[in-house]
CSV table of C-alpha atoms in Angstrom, one decimal:
chain,number,residue,atom,x,y,z
A,162,MET,CA,-121.9,3.9,-73.4
A,163,ASP,CA,-118.4,3.8,-74.9
A,164,PRO,CA,-116.2,1.0,-73.5
A,165,VAL,CA,-113.2,3.3,-73.1
A,166,GLN,CA,-115.3,5.8,-71.2
A,167,TRP,CA,-116.8,3.1,-69.0
A,168,HIS,CA,-113.3,1.8,-68.1
A,169,SER,CA,-112.1,5.2,-67.1
A,170,GLU,CA,-115.2,5.7,-64.9
A,171,GLY,CA,-114.5,2.3,-63.3
A,172,ALA,CA,-110.9,3.4,-62.6
A,173,GLY,CA,-112.1,6.5,-60.9
A,174,MET,CA,-114.5,4.4,-58.8
A,175,LYS,CA,-111.6,2.1,-57.9
A,176,GLN,CA,-109.5,5.0,-56.8
A,177,THR,CA,-112.3,6.4,-54.7
A,178,LEU,CA,-112.9,3.1,-53.0
A,179,LEU,CA,-109.2,2.7,-52.3
A,180,LEU,CA,-109.0,6.2,-50.8
A,181,ALA,CA,-112.1,5.4,-48.6
A,182,ALA,CA,-110.5,2.2,-47.4
A,183,LEU,CA,-107.2,3.9,-46.5
A,184,LEU,CA,-109.0,6.6,-44.6
A,185,SER,CA,-111.0,4.0,-42.6
A,186,ILE,CA,-107.8,2.1,-41.7
A,187,SER,CA,-105.8,5.1,-40.4
A,188,PRO,CA,-107.6,5.3,-37.0
A,189,LEU,CA,-106.8,1.7,-36.4
A,190,ALA,CA,-103.2,2.3,-37.2
A,191,SER,CA,-102.9,5.1,-34.6
A,192,ALA,CA,-104.7,3.1,-31.9
A,193,GLY,CA,-103.2,3.6,-28.4
A,194,VAL,CA,-102.1,1.0,-25.9
A,195,PHE,CA,-103.8,1.2,-22.5
A,196,LYS,CA,-102.5,-0.2,-19.2
A,197,CYS,CA,-105.2,-1.4,-16.9
A,198,GLU,CA,-104.9,-2.7,-13.3
A,199,THR,CA,-106.8,-5.8,-12.5
A,200,PRO,CA,-106.8,-8.1,-9.4
A,201,ALA,CA,-104.5,-10.4,-11.2
A,202,GLY,CA,-102.0,-7.6,-12.1
A,203,PHE,CA,-101.6,-5.2,-15.0
A,204,VAL,CA,-103.1,-5.9,-18.4
A,205,TYR,CA,-102.3,-4.1,-21.6
A,206,SER,CA,-105.0,-3.6,-24.2
A,207,GLU,CA,-105.9,-1.6,-27.3
A,208,GLN,CA,-109.3,-0.8,-25.7
A,209,PRO,CA,-109.6,1.3,-22.5
A,210,CYS,CA,-110.6,-0.9,-19.5
A,211,ALA,CA,-112.7,0.2,-16.6
A,212,GLY,CA,-112.1,3.6,-14.9
A,213,ASN,CA,-108.5,2.7,-13.8
A,214,SER,CA,-106.9,2.6,-17.3
A,215,ARG,CA,-104.4,5.0,-18.7
A,216,GLN,CA,-103.1,5.4,-22.2
A,217,LEU,CA,-99.4,4.8,-22.6
A,218,ASP,CA,-97.3,7.3,-24.6
A,219,PHE,CA,-94.5,5.7,-26.6
A,220,HIS,CA,-91.6,7.7,-27.8
A,221,PRO,CA,-88.8,6.3,-30.0
A,222,VAL,CA,-85.6,5.9,-28.2
A,223,LYS,CA,-82.5,7.3,-29.8
A,224,PRO,CA,-79.6,4.9,-30.0
A,225,SER,CA,-76.7,5.8,-27.9
A,226,GLU,CA,-74.2,4.7,-30.5
A,227,PRO,CA,-74.2,6.0,-34.1
A,228,VAL,CA,-75.9,3.7,-36.5
A,229,VAL,CA,-73.3,2.2,-38.9
A,230,ALA,CA,-74.1,2.6,-42.5
A,231,PRO,CA,-74.6,-0.7,-44.3
A,232,ASP,CA,-71.7,0.0,-46.6
A,233,LYS,CA,-69.4,0.5,-43.7
A,234,THR,CA,-70.6,-2.7,-42.0
A,235,MET,CA,-70.0,-4.6,-45.2
A,236,GLN,CA,-66.5,-3.1,-45.4
A,237,GLN,CA,-65.7,-4.1,-41.8
A,238,LEU,CA,-67.0,-7.6,-42.5
A,239,GLU,CA,-64.8,-7.9,-45.6
A,240,GLN,CA,-61.8,-6.6,-43.7
A,241,GLN,CA,-62.4,-9.1,-40.9
A,242,SER,CA,-62.8,-11.9,-43.5
A,243,ALA,CA,-59.6,-10.9,-45.3
A,244,ALA,CA,-57.7,-10.7,-42.0
A,245,GLN,CA,-59.0,-14.2,-41.0
A,246,LYS,CA,-58.0,-15.6,-44.4
A,247,LYS,CA,-54.5,-14.0,-44.1
A,248,SER,CA,-54.1,-15.5,-40.6
A,249,ARG,CA,-55.2,-18.9,-41.8
A,250,GLU,CA,-52.8,-18.8,-44.7
A,251,ALA,CA,-49.9,-17.8,-42.4
A,252,MET,CA,-50.8,-20.7,-40.0
A,253,GLU,CA,-50.9,-23.1,-43.0
A,254,LYS,CA,-47.5,-21.8,-44.3
A,255,SER,CA,-46.0,-22.2,-40.8
A,256,ALA,CA,-47.3,-25.7,-40.5
A,257,ALA,CA,-45.9,-26.6,-43.9
A,258,ASP,CA,-42.6,-25.0,-43.0
A,259,ASN,CA,-42.5,-27.0,-39.8
A,260,ALA,CA,-43.4,-30.2,-41.6
A,261,ALA,CA,-40.7,-29.6,-44.2
A,262,ALA,CA,-38.1,-28.9,-41.4
A,263,ALA,CA,-39.1,-32.1,-39.6
A,264,ARG,CA,-38.9,-34.1,-42.8
A,265,LYS,CA,-35.4,-32.6,-43.6
A,266,SER,CA,-34.2,-33.5,-40.0
A,267,ARG,CA,-35.5,-37.1,-40.4
A,268,CYS,CA,-33.8,-37.4,-43.8
A,269,ALA,CA,-30.5,-36.2,-42.3
A,270,ALA,CA,-30.7,-38.6,-39.4
A,271,ALA,CA,-31.5,-41.5,-41.7
A,272,ARG,CA,-28.6,-40.7,-44.0
A,273,GLN,CA,-26.3,-40.4,-41.0
A,274,ARG,CA,-27.4,-43.9,-39.7
A,275,LEU,CA,-26.9,-45.3,-43.2
A,276,ASP,CA,-23.4,-43.8,-43.4
A,277,ILE,CA,-22.4,-45.2,-40.0
A,278,TYR,CA,-23.9,-48.7,-40.4
A,279,GLN,CA,-22.8,-49.3,-44.0
A,280,ARG,CA,-19.1,-48.9,-43.1
A,281,GLN,CA,-17.1,-52.0,-42.7
A,282,VAL,CA,-16.1,-51.2,-39.2
A,283,ARG,CA,-17.6,-52.6,-36.1
A,284,VAL,CA,-20.3,-50.3,-34.5
A,285,TYR,CA,-20.8,-50.1,-30.8
A,286,SER,CA,-22.6,-48.1,-28.2
A,287,GLN,CA,-21.9,-47.6,-24.5
A,288,ASN,CA,-24.2,-48.7,-21.8
A,289,GLU,CA,-24.8,-46.9,-18.5
A,290,ASN,CA,-21.7,-48.6,-17.0
A,291,GLY,CA,-19.5,-47.3,-19.8
A,292,GLU,CA,-19.1,-50.8,-21.3
A,293,ARG,CA,-19.1,-51.2,-25.1
A,294,THR,CA,-22.0,-53.1,-26.7
A,295,TYR,CA,-21.3,-54.2,-30.3
A,296,VAL,CA,-24.0,-54.4,-33.0
A,297,ASP,CA,-24.1,-57.9,-34.6
A,298,ASP,CA,-24.7,-58.5,-38.3
A,299,ASN,CA,-28.4,-59.2,-38.1
A,300,ALA,CA,-29.1,-56.0,-36.0
A,301,ARG,CA,-26.9,-54.0,-38.4
A,302,ALA,CA,-28.9,-55.3,-41.5
A,303,ALA,CA,-32.2,-54.4,-39.8
A,304,ILE,CA,-30.9,-50.9,-38.9
A,305,ILE,CA,-29.7,-50.3,-42.4
A,306,GLU,CA,-33.0,-51.5,-43.9
A,307,ASN,CA,-35.0,-49.2,-41.6
A,308,ALA,CA,-32.7,-46.2,-42.3
A,309,ARG,CA,-33.1,-46.8,-46.1
A,310,LYS,CA,-36.9,-46.8,-45.8
A,311,GLU,CA,-36.8,-43.7,-43.7
A,312,ALA,CA,-34.4,-42.0,-46.1
A,313,GLU,CA,-36.7,-42.9,-49.1
A,314,SER,CA,-39.8,-41.5,-47.5
A,315,ASN,CA,-38.2,-38.3,-46.2
A,316,CYS,CA,-35.4,-37.4,-48.6
A,317,ASP,CA,-36.1,-35.7,-52.0
A,318,SER,CA,-33.3,-37.5,-53.8
């Protein structure tokens, strides 16, 4: 027997066996589901029970909403992601703007304190009774030093 001929005969045999196997499986794939009543309650089985069993008929349920195509779903997800990114960027910009405004305000206040306390005039404040309270030289030096540090950390130049 020619090896090529034997091989082709074997292939035909394999196809026949495969077809026979598929035909034998098909009844199993279409097996029904039976609902049987027992003393303990209802039982579901692939085999019919005693005389009180009935085969259940399953019908596919059509969805009430149209099924969204995968491309449309991906497009929606990408749009949501882009919107979230834009919102996050806007929040970050707002926070940066607020921080810059607060820094500018602290800089202006520190420079104003420096300007007032570096003058050679006596500096005072009024208490709740309307009396003047003058700042001594040690307190003035401490206020000037703190204002310089605050100006250095908050001012650009």
